[in-house]
Tab-separated table of C-alpha atoms in Angstrom:
chain	number	residue	atom	x	y	z
A	758	SER	CA	30.964	-47.004	20.650
A	759	GLU	CA	32.327	-49.891	22.718
A	760	ASP	CA	35.122	-47.981	24.487
A	761	TYR	CA	33.277	-45.363	26.562
A	762	GLY	CA	32.931	-42.967	23.614
A	763	SER	CA	36.607	-42.768	22.615
A	764	THR	CA	35.866	-44.126	19.131
A	765	TRP	CA	32.657	-44.556	17.124
A	766	MET	CA	31.496	-46.762	14.266
A	767	GLU	CA	28.495	-46.211	12.042
A	768	VAL	CA	25.720	-48.795	11.985
A	769	SER	CA	22.470	-48.845	10.081
A	770	SER	CA	18.959	-49.918	11.015
A	771	SER	CA	18.089	-50.447	7.351
A	772	ASN	CA	16.077	-47.262	7.448
A	773	SER	CA	17.198	-43.999	5.848
A	774	THR	CA	15.110	-41.712	8.018
A	775	ALA	CA	16.008	-39.322	10.833
A	776	TYR	CA	16.754	-40.678	14.289
A	777	ARG	CA	15.398	-38.526	17.099
A	778	ALA	CA	15.723	-40.745	20.191
A	779	ALA	CA	17.936	-43.549	21.489
A	780	ALA	CA	18.084	-45.735	24.607
A	781	ALA	CA	20.110	-48.750	25.709
A	782	GLY	CA	20.243	-51.314	28.480
A	783	LYS	CA	23.174	-51.088	30.861
A	784	ASP	CA	25.198	-53.833	29.164
A	785	GLY	CA	24.576	-52.361	25.694
A	786	ARG	CA	22.976	-55.510	24.284
A	787	LEU	CA	19.416	-54.176	23.869
A	788	LEU	CA	19.228	-50.923	21.890
A	789	TYR	CA	16.279	-48.817	20.748
A	790	VAL	CA	16.122	-45.859	18.348
A	791	GLY	CA	13.074	-43.729	17.623
A	792	THR	CA	12.188	-42.187	14.270
A	793	PRO	CA	9.325	-40.113	12.847
A	794	GLY	CA	7.110	-43.157	12.396
A	795	SER	CA	8.554	-46.164	14.248
A	796	ILE	CA	11.011	-47.637	16.740
A	797	TRP	CA	13.877	-49.920	15.720
A	798	LYS	CA	15.315	-52.498	18.139
A	799	SER	CA	18.606	-54.385	18.251
A	800	SER	CA	19.177	-57.395	20.510
A	801	ASP	CA	22.844	-57.862	19.575
A	802	SER	CA	24.473	-54.511	20.393
A	803	GLY	CA	23.600	-52.940	17.056
A	804	GLU	CA	24.638	-55.707	14.657
A	805	THR	CA	21.086	-56.243	13.352
A	806	TRP	CA	17.869	-54.234	13.698
A	807	THR	CA	14.149	-55.009	13.673
A	808	GLU	CA	11.274	-52.540	13.354
A	809	LEU	CA	8.754	-52.812	16.174
A	810	SER	CA	5.317	-53.119	14.625
A	811	GLY	CA	3.525	-52.017	17.800
A	812	ALA	CA	5.261	-48.625	17.741
A	813	SER	CA	4.614	-47.676	14.112
A	814	GLY	CA	2.774	-44.583	12.929
A	815	LEU	CA	3.934	-42.314	15.788
A	816	GLU	CA	6.371	-39.379	15.956
A	817	TRP	CA	8.916	-40.608	18.525
A	818	TRP	CA	11.010	-37.905	20.215
A	819	GLY	CA	12.353	-39.571	23.393
A	820	LEU	CA	13.087	-43.028	24.822
A	821	THR	CA	14.388	-44.582	28.041
A	822	THR	CA	14.781	-48.164	29.310
A	823	SER	CA	15.268	-50.190	32.446
A	824	ALA	CA	18.815	-51.283	33.278
A	825	ASP	CA	18.295	-54.665	31.610
A	826	GLY	CA	16.524	-53.146	28.580
A	827	SER	CA	13.398	-55.285	28.963
A	828	LYS	CA	11.115	-52.325	29.744
A	829	VAL	CA	10.894	-49.227	27.552
A	830	ALA	CA	9.120	-45.889	27.776
A	831	GLY	CA	8.960	-43.073	25.261
A	832	PHE	CA	7.005	-40.036	24.235
A	833	THR	CA	5.597	-38.727	21.012
A	834	ARG	CA	5.065	-35.159	19.882
A	835	GLU	CA	3.353	-33.674	16.871
A	836	ASN	CA	6.255	-31.403	15.922
A	837	TYR	CA	9.222	-29.440	17.298
A	838	HIS	CA	7.163	-26.276	17.919
A	839	CYS	CA	4.506	-28.024	20.018
A	840	THR	CA	4.226	-25.656	23.000
A	841	CYS	CA	1.470	-26.825	25.315
A	842	CYS	CA	-1.251	-29.349	25.907
A	843	GLY	CA	-2.732	-31.976	23.643
A	844	CYS	CA	0.214	-32.364	21.254
A	845	GLY	CA	2.059	-35.318	22.803
A	846	ALA	CA	1.645	-38.650	24.576
A	847	ILE	CA	3.669	-40.995	26.790
A	848	TRP	CA	3.892	-44.670	25.895
A	849	VAL	CA	5.184	-47.605	27.991
A	850	SER	CA	6.157	-51.158	27.056
A	851	TRP	CA	6.797	-53.887	29.636
A	852	ASP	CA	7.740	-56.579	27.098
A	853	SER	CA	10.841	-55.221	25.322
A	854	GLY	CA	8.827	-53.082	22.912
A	855	GLU	CA	6.501	-55.732	21.571
A	856	SER	CA	3.340	-53.964	22.810
A	857	TRP	CA	2.700	-50.419	24.050
A	858	THR	CA	0.251	-48.719	26.428
A	859	GLN	CA	-0.514	-45.004	26.336
A	860	GLY	CA	-0.259	-43.104	29.624
A	861	SER	CA	-2.676	-40.458	30.864
A	862	ALA	CA	-0.128	-37.600	30.947
A	863	ASP	CA	-0.608	-34.636	28.633
A	864	GLY	CA	1.690	-31.842	27.493
A	865	SER	CA	4.616	-30.831	25.307
A	866	PHE	CA	7.201	-33.467	26.247
A	867	TRP	CA	10.961	-32.941	25.778
A	868	ASP	CA	12.928	-35.595	27.657
A	869	ILE	CA	12.407	-38.763	29.706
A	870	ALA	CA	14.282	-40.658	32.443
A	871	ALA	CA	13.748	-43.803	34.526
A	872	THR	CA	15.280	-45.673	37.438
A	873	GLY	CA	17.284	-48.812	36.755
A	874	ASP	CA	14.462	-51.054	37.950
A	875	PHE	CA	11.900	-49.002	35.976
A	876	THR	CA	9.631	-48.437	38.971
A	877	ARG	CA	9.930	-44.639	38.669
A	878	LEU	CA	9.774	-42.514	35.514
A	879	TRP	CA	9.913	-38.775	34.820
A	880	VAL	CA	9.086	-36.742	31.723
A	881	ALA	CA	10.264	-33.123	31.335
A	882	THR	CA	7.351	-31.026	30.059
A	883	ARG	CA	6.739	-27.519	28.812
A	884	ARG	CA	3.463	-26.669	30.480
A	885	SER	CA	3.352	-23.234	28.837
A	886	LEU	CA	5.838	-20.872	27.215
A	887	ASP	CA	7.229	-19.840	30.623
A	888	THR	CA	6.441	-22.870	32.801
A	889	ALA	CA	8.339	-26.145	33.160
A	890	SER	CA	6.839	-29.203	34.833
A	891	VAL	CA	7.584	-32.897	35.295
A	892	TRP	CA	5.180	-35.785	34.898
A	893	LEU	CA	6.212	-38.591	37.263
A	894	SER	CA	5.141	-42.186	37.806
A	895	SER	CA	5.996	-44.441	40.741
A	896	ASP	CA	4.375	-47.609	39.362
A	897	SER	CA	6.360	-48.279	36.174
A	898	GLY	CA	4.335	-45.883	34.040
A	899	ARG	CA	0.819	-47.050	34.797
A	900	ARG	CA	-0.288	-43.833	36.548
A	901	TRP	CA	1.100	-40.301	36.227
A	902	THR	CA	1.145	-37.120	38.341
A	903	GLU	CA	2.332	-33.668	37.255
A	904	ARG	CA	4.670	-31.570	39.430
A	905	LEU	CA	5.448	-27.905	38.749
A	906	VAL	CA	9.157	-27.075	38.451
A	907	SER	CA	9.303	-23.382	37.587
A	908	SER	CA	6.974	-20.590	36.539
A	909	SER	CA	8.799	-17.380	35.663
A	910	GLN	CA	5.818	-15.101	35.057
A	911	GLY	CA	7.009	-14.319	31.551
A	912	SER	CA	10.646	-13.502	32.348
A	913	HIS	CA	11.921	-16.404	30.214
A	914	ALA	CA	10.624	-19.264	28.135
A	915	ALA	CA	10.771	-22.867	29.322
A	916	SER	CA	12.136	-24.553	26.218
A	917	GLU	CA	14.731	-27.144	25.163
A	918	LEU	CA	14.210	-29.190	28.320
A	919	GLY	CA	16.425	-32.062	29.469
A	920	ILE	CA	16.137	-34.359	32.496
A	921	ALA	CA	18.370	-36.970	34.176
A	922	ALA	CA	18.100	-39.201	37.243
A	923	SER	CA	20.431	-41.175	39.479
A	924	ARG	CA	20.078	-44.939	39.347
A	925	ASP	CA	17.611	-45.050	42.266
A	926	GLY	CA	15.859	-41.780	41.324
A	927	GLY	CA	16.603	-40.061	44.619
A	928	THR	CA	18.450	-37.268	42.783
A	929	LEU	CA	17.115	-35.581	39.645
A	930	ALA	CA	18.154	-32.628	37.525
A	931	ILE	CA	16.176	-30.741	34.895
A	932	VAL	CA	17.481	-28.034	32.561
A	933	PHE	CA	15.692	-25.620	30.243
A	934	GLU	CA	16.497	-22.386	28.470
A	935	GLU	CA	15.171	-19.677	26.206
A	936	LEU	CA	13.822	-20.974	22.903
A	937	GLY	CA	17.074	-22.278	21.393
A	938	TYR	CA	19.173	-19.561	23.053
A	939	TYR	CA	20.771	-18.716	26.401
A	940	PRO	CA	20.502	-18.162	29.335
A	941	GLY	CA	19.512	-21.480	30.858
A	942	TRP	CA	18.367	-22.794	34.233
A	943	LEU	CA	19.008	-25.991	36.182
A	944	TYR	CA	16.688	-27.227	38.937
A	945	LEU	CA	17.348	-30.127	41.334
A	946	SER	CA	15.141	-32.541	43.252
A	947	PHE	CA	16.234	-34.830	46.084
A	948	ASP	CA	12.843	-36.395	46.816
A	949	TYR	CA	12.107	-38.337	43.620
A	950	GLY	CA	10.747	-35.286	41.796
A	951	LEU	CA	8.107	-34.196	44.293
A	952	THR	CA	9.723	-30.784	44.904
A	953	TRP	CA	12.276	-28.757	42.936
A	954	ALA	CA	14.700	-25.910	43.700
A	955	PRO	CA	17.069	-23.874	41.479
A	956	SER	CA	20.737	-24.822	41.488
A	957	SER	CA	23.730	-22.485	41.726
A	958	PHE	CA	24.608	-23.505	38.163
A	959	ASP	CA	25.613	-20.597	35.908
A	960	GLY	CA	23.501	-21.010	32.797
A	961	SER	CA	24.547	-17.785	31.088
A	962	SER	CA	25.958	-19.837	28.193
A	963	GLY	CA	22.810	-21.944	27.955
A	964	CYS	CA	22.016	-25.504	28.989
A	965	THR	CA	20.004	-28.010	27.018
A	966	HIS	CA	21.394	-31.315	28.284
A	967	VAL	CA	22.213	-32.842	31.657
A	968	ALA	CA	23.628	-36.186	32.847
A	969	LEU	CA	24.119	-37.733	36.300
A	970	SER	CA	26.306	-40.491	37.687
A	971	GLU	CA	24.580	-43.541	39.156
A	972	ASP	CA	24.857	-42.202	42.705
A	973	GLY	CA	23.836	-38.660	41.702
A	974	ARG	CA	27.013	-37.039	43.030
A	975	TRP	CA	28.519	-36.135	39.647
A	976	MET	CA	26.572	-33.963	37.205
A	977	VAL	CA	27.402	-32.636	33.747
A	978	SER	CA	25.439	-29.950	31.917
A	979	GLY	CA	25.968	-27.711	28.938
A	980	GLY	CA	24.482	-26.076	25.898
A	981	VAL	CA	25.335	-24.952	22.394
A	982	PHE	CA	27.109	-21.709	23.245
A	983	GLY	CA	29.523	-22.604	26.043
A	984	PRO	CA	31.796	-25.217	27.653
A	985	PRO	CA	30.468	-28.121	29.736
A	986	PHE	CA	29.935	-27.574	33.445
A	987	VAL	CA	30.671	-30.314	35.990
A	988	SER	CA	29.634	-30.730	39.615
A	989	PHE	CA	31.274	-33.323	41.868
A	990	ASP	CA	29.100	-32.573	44.918
A	991	ALA	CA	25.498	-33.175	43.766
A	992	GLY	CA	25.061	-29.647	42.380
A	993	ASP	CA	26.402	-27.603	45.315
A	994	SER	CA	29.191	-26.120	43.183
A	995	TRP	CA	29.956	-26.063	39.463
A	996	ARG	CA	33.097	-25.658	37.364
A	997	ALA	CA	33.439	-24.977	33.654
A	998	GLY	CA	36.133	-26.657	31.601
A	999	GLN	CA	36.982	-29.418	29.165
A	1000	LEU	CA	36.589	-33.188	29.387
A	1001	GLY	CA	39.420	-35.480	28.263
A	1002	SER	CA	40.588	-39.079	28.514
A	1003	SER	CA	43.628	-41.303	28.017
A	1004	THR	CA	43.801	-45.098	27.790
A	1005	THR	CA	46.642	-47.499	28.624
A	1006	THR	CA	46.411	-50.987	27.142
A	1007	ALA	CA	48.531	-54.038	28.003
A	1008	THR	CA	49.289	-56.762	25.441
A	1009	ASP	CA	48.385	-60.438	25.809
A	1010	THR	CA	50.658	-62.661	27.909
A	1011	THR	CA	50.708	-66.439	27.352
A	1012	VAL	CA	52.142	-68.953	29.850
A	1013	THR	CA	52.505	-72.628	28.854
A	1014	THR	CA	53.232	-75.398	31.399
A	1015	THR	CA	53.871	-79.053	30.440
A	1016	THR	CA	53.800	-81.877	33.017
A	1017	THR	CA	54.736	-85.499	32.182
A	1018	GLU	CA	53.902	-88.457	34.445
A	1019	ALA	CA	55.069	-92.099	33.979
A	1020	PHE	CA	53.173	-95.064	35.410
A	1021	LEU	CA	54.966	-98.439	35.661
A	1022	MET	CA	52.739	-101.422	35.020
A	1023	VAL	CA	54.381	-104.351	36.834
A	1024	ASN	CA	52.031	-106.998	35.520
A	1025	ASN	CA	51.762	-105.556	32.006
A	1026	SER	CA	54.167	-105.483	29.143
A	1027	ASN	CA	53.520	-101.775	28.588
A	1028	SER	CA	53.680	-98.686	30.797
A	1029	THR	CA	51.722	-95.458	30.445
A	1030	THR	CA	52.954	-91.864	30.230
A	1031	THR	CA	50.589	-88.883	30.472
A	1032	SER	CA	51.634	-85.455	29.170
A	1033	THR	CA	49.481	-82.485	30.213
A	1034	THR	CA	50.003	-79.074	28.601
A	1035	THR	CA	48.231	-76.084	30.176
A	1036	THR	CA	48.183	-72.790	28.292
A	1037	THR	CA	46.959	-69.703	30.157
A	1038	THR	CA	46.403	-66.512	28.158
A	1039	PHE	CA	45.876	-63.197	29.910
A	1040	ARG	CA	43.897	-61.040	27.528
A	1041	SER	CA	44.433	-57.306	27.082
A	1042	SER	CA	43.888	-55.230	30.191
A	1043	SER	CA	43.033	-51.554	29.833
A	1044	THR	CA	42.718	-48.667	32.236
A	1045	THR	CA	40.980	-45.466	31.138
A	1046	VAL	CA	41.777	-42.273	32.996
A	1047	ARG	CA	39.376	-39.398	32.412
A	1048	SER	CA	40.007	-35.811	33.336
A	1049	PHE	CA	38.165	-32.528	33.701
A	1050	THR	CA	40.246	-29.376	33.371
A	1051	THR	CA	38.653	-26.137	34.542
A	1052	THR	CA	39.108	-22.759	32.920
A	1053	ASP	CA	41.586	-21.723	35.647
A	1054	GLY	CA	43.876	-24.667	34.851
A	1055	THR	CA	43.081	-27.017	37.739
A	1056	SER	CA	42.415	-30.623	36.817
A	1057	THR	CA	40.472	-33.527	38.298
A	1058	THR	CA	41.164	-37.084	37.142
A	1059	TRP	CA	39.505	-40.428	37.849
A	1060	VAL	CA	39.742	-44.013	36.630
A	1061	THR	CA	36.582	-45.147	34.898
A	1062	SER	CA	37.398	-48.711	33.904
A	1063	THR	CA	39.880	-51.513	34.400
A	1064	THR	CA	39.292	-54.774	32.551
A	1065	SER	CA	41.204	-58.059	32.352
A	1066	THR	CA	40.330	-61.619	31.413
A	1067	ALA	CA	42.139	-64.958	31.472
A	1068	GLU	CA	41.550	-68.035	29.347
A	1069	GLU	CA	42.954	-71.487	30.092
A	1070	GLU	CA	43.294	-74.424	27.695
A	1071	THR	CA	44.445	-77.918	28.756
A	1072	ASP	CA	45.661	-80.615	26.371
A	1073	THR	CA	46.334	-84.118	27.727
A	1074	THR	CA	48.188	-86.787	25.711
A	1075	THR	CA	48.380	-90.407	26.919
A	1076	GLY	CA	50.712	-92.997	25.359
A	1077	ASN	CA	51.676	-96.664	25.922
A	1078	PHE	CA	55.335	-97.523	25.870
A	1079	PRO	CA	57.160	-100.914	26.171
A	1080	CYS	CA	57.846	-101.857	29.744
A	1081	GLN	CA	61.579	-102.322	29.197
A	1082	TYR	CA	62.030	-98.630	28.391
A	1083	VAL	CA	60.366	-97.634	31.608
A	1084	LEU	CA	62.513	-100.113	33.563
A	1085	VAL	CA	65.647	-98.611	32.061
A	1086	LEU	CA	64.440	-95.084	33.007
A	1087	CYS	CA	63.699	-96.221	36.580
A	1088	SER	CA	67.125	-97.863	36.831
A	1089	LEU	CA	68.821	-94.655	35.728
A	1090	LEU	CA	66.868	-92.582	38.229
A	1091	LEU	CA	67.519	-94.992	41.141
A	1092	SER	CA	71.187	-95.663	40.432
A	1093	PRO	CA	73.635	-93.951	42.834
């Protein structure tokens, strides 16, 4: 999608296998997709794809990148039902996926997030059937430390985990729920993942995914069995409803200006005229307004994008004309 998800087009990586993970740089130029056996990379926004030889032979389940896409981290897992230790690994690449280094973290990994500069990374982990934890790194994935998120003493299973971070990593959210069912839980951290506390989020309909805005103020979470929930105040309050969008597009506008100058050559039999044509084209400008309508009918709207470009072309034509014609023109202009 090149229009904020309004429309989608199918592309192929020349590989007819299942795709389990995807990540992209902020400008959408560098893309990565993980499969059961390799990672495919595109450097031209999905037009062409290349298999990364250094990532072959592994079961890739999650990927994340830096904002510019030059650094990549991912995790592998033996299978979907991997529940505890020794069945997964974290891998980091600092050269756009050309080579990979395995991290020291251990566990059943489910999701991964990173800051825009890639200095901090987090991996959501199922430590046991009823315990969720996060492995975090503050040195671009070279060293890892595990932090406990929740231990429910058997009251529910920590499964189907998802994690998201603000651009600087100061705000994080992790979700998990019963094994493929509801209810679900959402925990927040405001100290780069060192400590965690439950949110007021109502997970009775389940929650398997979560996303944050760059500043961490806006959060979206949801699951299979209910509507999406949105928070506009960093998780203090939540509202259920539906997301929507509308787009207004302006057509191109072209303005053409022609300027002609005449130069009289007194000591030459010819004079010179210069004609300059400037064409300015204002390309299509679009404004996308997105909305969130709650179950009680109230609506919140915001503008997500406004784009416009201008292109200018100049064509200059110079010609020599007999002097007598220029003298006649000057006489006409100067005559009373």
